[in-house]
Coordinates of C-alpha atoms in Angstrom, one line a residue:
M929 CA 0.0 0.2 -0.2
R930 CA 2.9 2.7 1.2
S931 CA 4.6 1.8 -3.0
S932 CA 1.7 2.7 -4.9
T933 CA 0.4 5.5 -1.9
F934 CA 3.8 6.7 -3.0
F935 CA 3.6 6.1 -7.0
T936 CA 0.4 8.3 -6.5
A937 CA 1.7 11.3 -5.0
C938 CA 4.8 10.8 -7.7
A939 CA 2.3 11.7 -11.0
V940 CA 0.2 13.9 -8.4
L941 CA 2.7 16.5 -7.5
L942 CA 4.5 17.3 -10.5
S943 CA 4.9 21.2 -10.0
T944 CA 6.1 21.1 -14.1
T945 CA 4.7 24.2 -16.7
V946 CA 3.2 22.6 -19.8
S947 CA 3.7 25.6 -22.3
A948 CA 2.3 25.3 -25.8
D949 CA 4.8 22.9 -27.4
A950 CA 4.2 20.0 -25.1
N951 CA 3.4 16.9 -26.6
P952 CA -0.5 16.6 -25.5
S953 CA -0.9 12.4 -25.5
A954 CA 2.9 12.3 -23.0
P955 CA 1.2 11.9 -19.7
L956 CA 3.4 13.5 -17.1
S957 CA 5.5 11.5 -14.7
S958 CA 8.9 12.1 -12.1
Q959 CA 12.5 11.8 -14.5
Q960 CA 14.4 10.4 -12.4
I961 CA 14.7 7.6 -10.2
L962 CA 17.4 7.9 -7.4
P963 CA 19.0 5.1 -5.1
E964 CA 17.2 3.5 -2.7
A965 CA 20.1 4.4 0.4
F966 CA 19.6 8.4 -1.6
K967 CA 20.6 11.3 1.3
P968 CA 20.5 14.9 0.0
P969 CA 24.0 16.0 0.1
Q970 CA 24.9 18.6 2.4
V971 CA 26.2 21.3 0.0
F972 CA 23.5 23.7 1.0
Q973 CA 22.2 25.8 4.5
N974 CA 19.7 27.6 4.9
V975 CA 20.7 31.0 6.3
N976 CA 17.4 32.5 7.3
L977 CA 14.4 30.6 7.0
L978 CA 10.6 33.3 7.4
R979 CA 7.8 30.0 7.2
N980 CA 4.0 31.2 7.3
I981 CA 1.2 28.6 8.1
N982 CA -2.5 29.6 6.8
I983 CA -5.7 27.0 7.9
E984 CA -7.6 30.2 7.6
K985 CA -10.0 27.6 5.0
G986 CA -10.2 23.7 5.9
Y987 CA -6.7 23.0 3.7
V988 CA -3.3 24.3 4.6
R989 CA -1.6 26.8 3.0
E990 CA 2.5 27.2 4.0
T991 CA 5.0 30.3 2.0
V992 CA 8.1 29.5 3.3
N993 CA 10.7 32.2 2.1
V994 CA 14.3 30.4 2.7
V995 CA 17.8 32.3 1.3
I996 CA 19.7 29.5 0.6
E997 CA 24.2 29.5 0.6
N998 CA 26.4 27.2 -1.2
T999 CA 28.3 25.3 0.5
D1000 CA 30.3 23.8 -1.2
S1001 CA 33.0 24.4 -3.8
K1002 CA 30.7 23.4 -7.0
P1003 CA 28.3 24.8 -8.2
Q1004 CA 24.8 23.2 -7.2
H1005 CA 21.4 23.7 -9.1
E1006 CA 19.4 20.7 -7.2
Y1007 CA 17.3 21.2 -3.9
Y1008 CA 15.2 19.5 -2.2
I1009 CA 12.7 19.4 0.5
P1010 CA 11.7 16.7 2.8
F1011 CA 7.3 15.7 3.4
S1012 CA 6.9 12.5 5.3
A1013 CA 5.3 9.4 3.3
D1014 CA 1.9 9.9 4.5
V1015 CA 1.7 13.6 4.0
I1016 CA 3.2 14.1 0.0
D1017 CA 0.6 12.6 -1.9
K1018 CA -1.9 15.4 0.0
V1019 CA 0.3 18.0 -1.2
G1020 CA -0.6 20.3 -4.0
G1021 CA 0.6 23.5 -6.6
L1022 CA 4.2 23.1 -5.1
E1023 CA 5.8 26.4 -7.0
A1024 CA 9.3 27.7 -6.1
R1025 CA 10.5 31.1 -7.3
D1026 CA 13.2 33.3 -6.7
K1027 CA 11.9 35.8 -4.5
K1028 CA 14.0 38.9 -5.2
N1029 CA 13.6 38.5 -9.0
P1030 CA 9.5 37.6 -10.8
G1031 CA 10.0 35.0 -13.4
P1032 CA 8.9 32.1 -14.2
A1033 CA 8.4 29.2 -11.4
F1034 CA 11.8 26.8 -11.2
K1035 CA 11.2 23.4 -12.3
T1036 CA 9.1 20.9 -9.8
E1037 CA 9.1 17.7 -9.2
V1038 CA 8.7 14.1 -6.9
A1039 CA 12.4 12.5 -6.1
E1040 CA 11.9 9.3 -6.4
Y1041 CA 13.6 6.3 -5.0
D1042 CA 12.7 3.7 -1.9
P1043 CA 8.8 4.0 -1.6
Y1044 CA 9.7 2.6 1.7
S1045 CA 11.4 5.1 3.7
P1046 CA 9.2 7.5 5.8
T1047 CA 10.8 10.7 3.9
Q1048 CA 10.1 11.8 0.5
F1049 CA 11.2 14.8 -1.2
F1050 CA 10.6 16.9 -3.3
R1051 CA 13.3 18.4 -6.1
I1052 CA 14.0 22.3 -7.2
T1053 CA 15.8 22.0 -10.4
L1054 CA 17.1 25.8 -10.1
P1055 CA 17.5 27.2 -13.6
Q1056 CA 20.9 27.7 -13.1
P1057 CA 24.2 27.0 -11.3
L1058 CA 24.4 28.4 -7.9
P1059 CA 28.1 29.5 -7.4
P1060 CA 29.8 28.0 -4.1
K1061 CA 29.3 30.6 -1.2
S1062 CA 26.9 32.4 -3.1
Q1063 CA 23.2 33.0 -1.9
L1064 CA 19.2 32.6 -3.2
T1065 CA 16.8 33.5 -2.1
L1066 CA 13.6 30.9 -2.6
S1067 CA 10.1 32.3 -1.8
I1068 CA 8.4 28.0 -1.9
S1069 CA 4.3 27.2 -2.2
Y1070 CA 2.1 24.9 -1.3
H1071 CA -1.3 23.4 -0.3
I1072 CA -1.9 20.2 2.1
L1073 CA -4.9 18.7 1.3
S1074 CA -6.9 17.0 4.2
T1075 CA -4.5 17.2 7.4
L1076 CA -7.0 19.2 9.4
T1077 CA -9.2 16.3 11.5
P1078 CA -12.7 17.3 13.7
L1079 CA -12.3 17.1 17.5
P1080 CA -14.5 16.0 18.9
S1081 CA -15.1 13.5 15.5
K1082 CA -18.9 13.9 16.6
I1083 CA -21.3 17.2 17.8
A1084 CA -25.0 17.5 18.4
Q1085 CA -26.6 19.7 14.9
Q1086 CA -26.4 23.1 16.3
D1087 CA -22.5 22.7 18.0
K1088 CA -19.6 24.1 17.7
Q1089 CA -16.7 22.3 15.1
Y1090 CA -13.3 22.5 16.2
L1091 CA -10.5 21.2 14.4
L1092 CA -7.1 20.2 15.1
Y1093 CA -3.3 21.2 13.4
T1094 CA -0.2 19.5 13.9
F1095 CA 3.0 20.6 12.6
S1096 CA 6.4 20.8 12.9
I1097 CA 7.5 24.1 14.9
Y1098 CA 10.6 23.4 13.1
T1099 CA 10.3 24.2 9.1
P1100 CA 11.3 20.4 7.6
S1101 CA 14.2 20.8 5.1
A1102 CA 16.9 18.7 4.0
Y1103 CA 19.8 21.0 5.0
P1104 CA 20.6 23.3 8.5
T1105 CA 18.9 26.4 8.9
L1106 CA 21.1 28.7 10.6
K1107 CA 18.0 31.0 11.9
Q1108 CA 14.0 30.6 11.9
K1109 CA 10.7 31.5 12.6
T1110 CA 7.4 30.5 12.1
K1111 CA 4.0 32.4 11.9
L1112 CA 0.5 29.8 12.0
K1113 CA -2.7 32.0 11.2
L1114 CA -6.0 30.8 12.3
P1115 CA -9.1 32.2 11.9
T1116 CA -10.6 32.5 15.0
T1117 CA -9.2 34.4 18.4
D1118 CA -11.3 30.7 19.8
I1119 CA -8.7 28.4 20.7
P1120 CA -8.8 26.3 23.3
D1121 CA -6.3 23.6 23.1
V1122 CA -2.1 24.5 22.4
I1123 CA 0.2 22.1 21.9
G1124 CA 3.8 22.1 22.2
G1125 CA 6.3 25.0 21.8
S1126 CA 5.9 28.9 23.6
P1127 CA 4.3 30.5 20.6
D1128 CA 3.4 34.7 20.6
R1129 CA 0.3 35.2 19.9
Q1130 CA -1.0 38.4 18.7
G1131 CA -5.2 37.8 17.8
S1132 CA -5.2 34.8 16.0
T1133 CA -2.3 35.0 14.7
F1134 CA 0.7 32.7 16.1
T1135 CA 4.8 32.7 16.5
Y1136 CA 7.4 30.4 17.1
G1137 CA 10.6 31.6 17.3
P1138 CA 13.2 33.3 16.4
Y1139 CA 15.2 30.8 16.9
N1140 CA 18.9 31.5 16.5
D1141 CA 20.9 28.7 16.8
P1142 CA 21.5 26.5 13.9
I1143 CA 18.7 23.4 13.7
P1144 CA 20.3 19.9 12.1
A1145 CA 18.8 19.0 9.2
G1146 CA 16.1 17.2 9.3
A1147 CA 14.6 18.1 13.4
L1148 CA 11.8 18.6 13.8
E1149 CA 9.3 19.8 17.4
P1150 CA 6.1 18.4 17.5
A1151 CA 3.2 21.0 18.6
S1152 CA -0.5 21.2 18.0
V1153 CA -3.6 23.5 17.9
R1154 CA -7.4 23.6 17.9
Y1155 CA -9.9 25.8 17.8
E1156 CA -13.4 27.0 16.4
F1157 CA -14.0 26.9 13.0
T1158 CA -18.0 26.1 12.5
R1159 CA -18.0 25.8 8.5
P1160 CA -18.1 22.9 6.3
L1161 CA -15.4 21.5 5.0
I1162 CA -15.8 21.1 1.8
H1163 CA -13.8 18.4 -1.0
A1164 CA -15.4 17.6 -4.0
T1165 CA -13.2 14.0 -4.7
L1166 CA -13.8 14.7 -7.9
L1167 CA -14.7 17.6 -10.6
E1168 CA -15.4 16.5 -14.7
R1169 CA -15.5 20.2 -16.2
D1170 CA -16.2 20.0 -20.7
I1171 CA -15.4 23.6 -22.3
E1172 CA -17.5 22.7 -25.8
I1173 CA -17.0 25.1 -28.9
S1174 CA -19.3 26.2 -32.1
H1175 CA -18.4 28.3 -34.6
W1176 CA -21.5 28.2 -36.1
G1177 CA -22.6 29.1 -32.6
G1178 CA -20.5 31.3 -31.8
N1179 CA -21.1 30.1 -28.2
L1180 CA -19.4 27.8 -26.1
A1181 CA -21.0 26.2 -23.3
S1182 CA -19.4 25.0 -20.2
E1183 CA -21.0 22.4 -17.8
E1184 CA -19.3 21.5 -14.6
R1185 CA -19.6 17.8 -12.1
Y1186 CA -19.5 17.6 -8.6
W1187 CA -18.8 14.7 -6.2
L1188 CA -19.1 16.5 -3.4
T1189 CA -18.4 15.5 0.6
N1190 CA -17.8 17.3 4.2
R1191 CA -14.5 16.4 5.8
G1192 CA -16.1 17.8 8.2
A1193 CA -17.7 16.3 12.2
R1194 CA -20.6 13.9 12.1
L1195 CA -23.4 14.5 13.6
S1196 CA -23.6 12.4 16.7
E1197 CA -27.2 12.2 17.0
N1198 CA -29.9 11.5 13.5
F1199 CA -30.7 14.6 11.6
N1200 CA -33.7 17.0 13.0
R1201 CA -35.4 18.6 10.2
V1202 CA -37.7 20.2 12.7
Q1203 CA -35.0 22.2 14.1
W1204 CA -33.4 23.1 11.3
A1205 CA -35.5 25.0 9.6
T1206 CA -36.5 26.8 13.4
A1207 CA -32.5 27.5 13.0
Q1208 CA -33.1 29.4 9.1
Y1209 CA -34.4 31.9 11.4
Y1210 CA -31.9 33.7 12.9
N1211 CA -28.9 32.0 10.7
P1212 CA -26.8 30.2 13.1
P1213 CA -22.7 29.1 12.2
T1214 CA -23.1 25.9 10.6
S1215 CA -20.9 22.8 10.3
A1216 CA -23.4 22.2 7.9
L1217 CA -22.9 23.0 3.8
R1218 CA -26.1 25.0 2.4
S1219 CA -25.4 27.0 0.0
L1220 CA -22.3 27.5 -3.1
N1221 CA -22.1 30.8 -4.7
V1222 CA -20.9 30.4 -8.1
P1223 CA -19.3 33.0 -9.7
L1224 CA -19.2 33.8 -13.3
K1225 CA -18.5 35.3 -16.3
P1226 CA -20.0 38.5 -17.5
G1227 CA -21.8 38.1 -20.0
S1228 CA -23.0 34.2 -19.4
L1229 CA -26.0 33.4 -19.9
N1230 CA -28.9 30.0 -20.0
P1231 CA -27.2 28.2 -16.3
Y1232 CA -29.1 25.6 -15.1
F1233 CA -28.6 23.5 -11.7
T1234 CA -29.3 18.7 -12.3
D1235 CA -28.3 17.0 -9.5
D1236 CA -29.2 13.5 -9.7
I1237 CA -33.4 13.6 -9.0
G1238 CA -33.1 16.1 -11.6
N1239 CA -33.6 20.1 -12.4
V1240 CA -33.3 22.0 -8.7
S1241 CA -35.1 24.7 -8.7
T1242 CA -33.4 26.3 -5.6
S1243 CA -30.3 28.5 -7.8
R1244 CA -30.9 31.8 -8.2
F1245 CA -28.8 33.6 -11.4
R1246 CA -28.2 37.4 -11.5
S1247 CA -25.9 38.7 -14.3
N1248 CA -25.1 42.1 -15.3
R1249 CA -22.8 44.3 -17.5
K1250 CA -20.1 43.5 -15.4
E1251 CA -20.6 40.5 -13.2
A1252 CA -23.3 37.7 -13.3
N1253 CA -23.2 35.0 -10.4
L1254 CA -25.1 32.0 -9.6
E1255 CA -25.9 30.7 -5.9
L1256 CA -26.9 27.3 -5.9
K1257 CA -28.7 25.3 -3.1
P1258 CA -29.1 22.0 -2.2
R1259 CA -32.0 19.8 -1.8
Y1260 CA -30.2 19.3 2.0
P1261 CA -27.7 20.5 3.8
V1262 CA -24.6 18.4 3.8
F1263 CA -23.8 17.8 7.5
G1264 CA -20.1 16.4 8.1
G1265 CA -19.9 12.4 6.4
W1266 CA -22.6 13.7 4.1
K1267 CA -22.3 13.1 0.3
Y1268 CA -24.4 15.5 -2.8
S1269 CA -23.5 15.3 -6.7
F1270 CA -25.2 17.7 -8.6
R1271 CA -23.6 19.3 -12.6
I1272 CA -24.0 23.5 -13.3
G1273 CA -23.6 24.4 -16.4
W1274 CA -23.6 27.3 -18.6
D1275 CA -23.6 29.6 -21.8
A1276 CA -21.2 32.4 -23.8
D1277 CA -20.3 34.4 -25.2
L1278 CA -17.7 32.6 -27.7
R1279 CA -16.3 36.2 -29.0
S1280 CA -15.4 36.5 -25.6
F1281 CA -12.6 33.5 -25.2
L1282 CA -12.1 32.8 -29.1
R1283 CA -9.1 35.3 -31.4
V1284 CA -8.6 34.1 -34.9
L1285 CA -4.9 34.0 -36.1
K1286 CA -4.0 35.5 -40.3
T1287 CA -2.5 32.4 -41.0
P1288 CA -2.9 30.0 -44.3
E1289 CA -4.0 27.2 -41.2
G1290 CA -6.6 29.5 -40.4
G1291 CA -4.9 29.8 -36.6
H1292 CA -7.1 29.6 -33.4
V1293 CA -6.2 31.7 -29.5
L1294 CA -8.7 29.9 -27.3
K1295 CA -8.9 31.6 -23.3
V1296 CA -10.8 30.2 -20.8
P1297 CA -10.5 29.3 -16.4
F1298 CA -8.5 26.3 -16.4
L1299 CA -11.6 25.8 -13.1
E1300 CA -13.9 27.9 -12.5
G1301 CA -16.5 26.9 -10.1
P1302 CA -17.7 27.5 -6.4
K1303 CA -16.0 30.6 -4.7
M1304 CA -16.6 30.3 -1.3
G1305 CA -14.9 31.5 2.6
E1306 CA -13.8 28.3 3.9
G1307 CA -12.8 27.5 0.4
I1308 CA -12.9 24.3 -1.4
S1309 CA -10.3 21.4 -2.4
Y1310 CA -10.4 18.6 -4.7
G1311 CA -9.4 15.5 -5.3
K1312 CA -9.4 15.3 -8.8
V1313 CA -10.5 17.6 -11.9
E1314 CA -10.6 16.7 -15.6
V1315 CA -11.1 18.6 -18.1
R1316 CA -12.1 18.1 -21.3
V1317 CA -12.2 21.1 -24.5
I1318 CA -14.6 20.4 -26.5
L1319 CA -12.7 21.2 -29.9
P1320 CA -14.5 21.6 -33.2
E1321 CA -14.6 18.7 -35.9
G1322 CA -11.7 19.3 -38.4
A1323 CA -10.2 21.0 -36.2
R1324 CA -5.8 20.1 -35.3
N1325 CA -2.7 21.3 -35.1
V1326 CA -4.2 21.5 -30.8
R1327 CA -1.2 23.1 -28.4
F1328 CA -2.2 24.1 -25.4
E1329 CA -0.4 25.8 -22.0
T1330 CA -2.0 25.9 -18.5
E1331 CA 0.0 27.4 -15.1
V1332 CA -1.6 24.8 -12.8
P1333 CA 0.6 21.5 -11.9
L1334 CA -0.9 18.5 -14.7
V1335 CA -0.3 14.2 -14.5
G1336 CA -2.6 13.4 -17.4
V1337 CA -2.7 15.0 -21.0
E1338 CA -4.5 13.2 -23.2
E1339 CA -6.1 13.6 -26.8
M1340 CA -8.7 12.4 -28.1
V1341 CA -12.2 12.0 -30.2
H1342 CA -15.8 12.8 -29.2
R1343 CA -18.4 12.4 -31.7
T1344 CA -21.9 14.0 -31.1
F1345 CA -25.3 14.8 -33.0
M1346 CA -24.4 15.0 -37.1
D1347 CA -20.4 14.3 -36.6
T1348 CA -18.6 12.4 -39.6
V1349 CA -14.8 11.8 -38.0
G1350 CA -15.5 13.4 -34.1
R1351 CA -15.3 16.7 -32.6
T1352 CA -11.3 16.4 -31.5
T1353 CA -10.9 17.1 -27.9
L1354 CA -8.5 17.6 -25.4
K1355 CA -8.5 16.0 -21.5
L1356 CA -6.6 16.8 -18.9
T1357 CA -5.9 15.5 -15.9
A1358 CA -4.8 17.7 -12.0
M1359 CA -4.5 16.3 -9.2
N1360 CA -4.4 18.1 -5.2
V1361 CA -6.7 21.2 -6.8
V1362 CA -7.5 24.1 -4.5
D1363 CA -10.2 27.1 -4.8
E1364 CA -7.1 29.5 -5.9
T1365 CA -6.6 27.7 -8.6
R1366 CA -10.2 29.7 -10.1
D1367 CA -9.4 31.4 -12.6
K1368 CA -5.9 30.5 -13.8
P1369 CA -5.7 30.1 -18.1
L1370 CA -6.1 27.2 -20.1
I1371 CA -4.8 29.4 -23.0
V1372 CA -4.9 26.7 -26.3
T1373 CA -4.3 27.0 -30.3
Y1374 CA -6.1 25.2 -32.7
D1375 CA -5.4 25.4 -36.3
Y1376 CA -9.2 25.2 -38.2
P1377 CA -9.2 25.4 -41.3
F1378 CA -11.8 27.1 -43.6
S1379 CA -13.3 24.2 -46.1
A1380 CA -13.4 22.5 -42.3
A1381 CA -16.0 24.5 -41.2
F1382 CA -18.4 23.2 -43.7
R1383 CA -17.9 20.6 -43.2
K1384 CA -20.6 19.8 -41.3
P1385 CA -23.4 21.5 -43.9
I1386 CA -22.2 19.4 -46.0
T1387 CA -23.2 16.6 -44.5
I1388 CA -27.0 17.8 -43.3
F1389 CA -27.1 18.6 -46.9
L1390 CA -25.3 15.5 -48.1
G1391 CA -27.4 13.7 -45.7
V1392 CA -31.1 15.1 -46.5
M1393 CA -30.4 15.4 -50.6
A1394 CA -29.8 11.1 -49.2
V1395 CA -33.4 11.5 -48.4
F1396 CA -35.1 12.8 -51.0
V1397 CA -33.3 10.5 -53.4
T1398 CA -33.7 7.7 -51.7
A1399 CA -38.2 8.7 -51.1
W1400 CA -38.1 9.7 -54.9
G1401 CA -36.4 6.0 -55.7
I1402 CA -39.0 3.8 -53.5
G1403 CA -41.7 6.4 -55.3
R1404 CA -41.0 5.1 -58.8
L1405 CA -41.4 1.4 -57.4
D1406 CA -44.3 -0.4 -58.8
V1407 CA -45.6 -2.3 -55.7
S1408 CA -49.4 -3.1 -57.9
I1409 CA -50.1 -6.4 -57.6
G1410 CA -51.7 -6.9 -61.1
K1411 CA -50.9 -8.5 -64.2
Q1412 CA -48.2 -7.8 -66.6
P1413 CA -48.7 -6.9 -70.1

């Protein structure tokens, strides 16, 4: 089981940016397998490190700003970040940049070696080797899913919910650290339990350190906090998003299918609908999911909201020239451990997303958000996201670009009504995604020749003519029973 978990994480945690020159049919994978006895070479030291942990939402967000120094006699370009084996498959969106010189993110990937080791590593590849005794300020950011635990695990329907977060005061590092400090930002001041360390508390912010004494590589100092979070822990185990392009209709149709669950505390007793209906008059905080707010692009129209039963009428759509917003209310409140699957969709003017290039091949550039969906104060995490871009029939030479880390890319054919050879479809798969990925662009370029635009009208014309010719031919047949002359 540990082996399968690790190799899943290796695919999940690839954080390389996919460029327009990438081969759409080649899945991403880690490029280097290290020996089982591997240990990161001690060629760096952390001169100064500041770690910011934010748990204001239903997942953990971490940002590490660290000044690294090359202590070796040769230039070095590989920096390793350790994670425990039970955490690495929950990490997503890891990015590393030069804090002082903003630019493209550095290449990051999982370093594969002994799958049974309690510690695994991320590898950051610097664009230029760092000379001896030189320093570089790295800004490393990532998020971790499913690490906040309800405590107690079961509560009454109207009780407050408390979460337990366990972490290390010392930032996990493969290299010695000369000076460091950790800041923890919580969503509330209701924090009944603080275990480990002696933090400096200012409101809902805890500060551990600074620690000015050198800390050896791999050193950990366990700590935990239990805090009030009477909001749902919204997690989508799967999101399927379809973006369908119609040149003839000038329409961009979007559909999203969700499999949601609430990872909060479960109910200690049976659900009381009378108590729930009474509480809605004064709208108290609750750990149940009551509604979802979905901001859409201006000009969106024709929205719909359905689930496994059928159309859900408890929705509201507001649109004007500056904004559009779809408010959803599930058929029932989603308490801890409960699930709810549904789908939403809408149309938009294709001209707002598509640009035509003046090239002989009929080049087109499509720019759409990789992820839209709900926007909630408590945040939403996604275990797996599948995005399909369904292009017009006849589209070819498809390329794409996105900043979202991907684990799978596939080009396929999607057949619909009156198609001949089917529509070219680009399928992108990402893992461990959070709502902060909303509106990150997905740019798709493709060639759509002038002749391809008439494929469907010609198909319809020939189909209608075939019907008339067949009817005429049948009408010319003599099916009478009388004697032949």
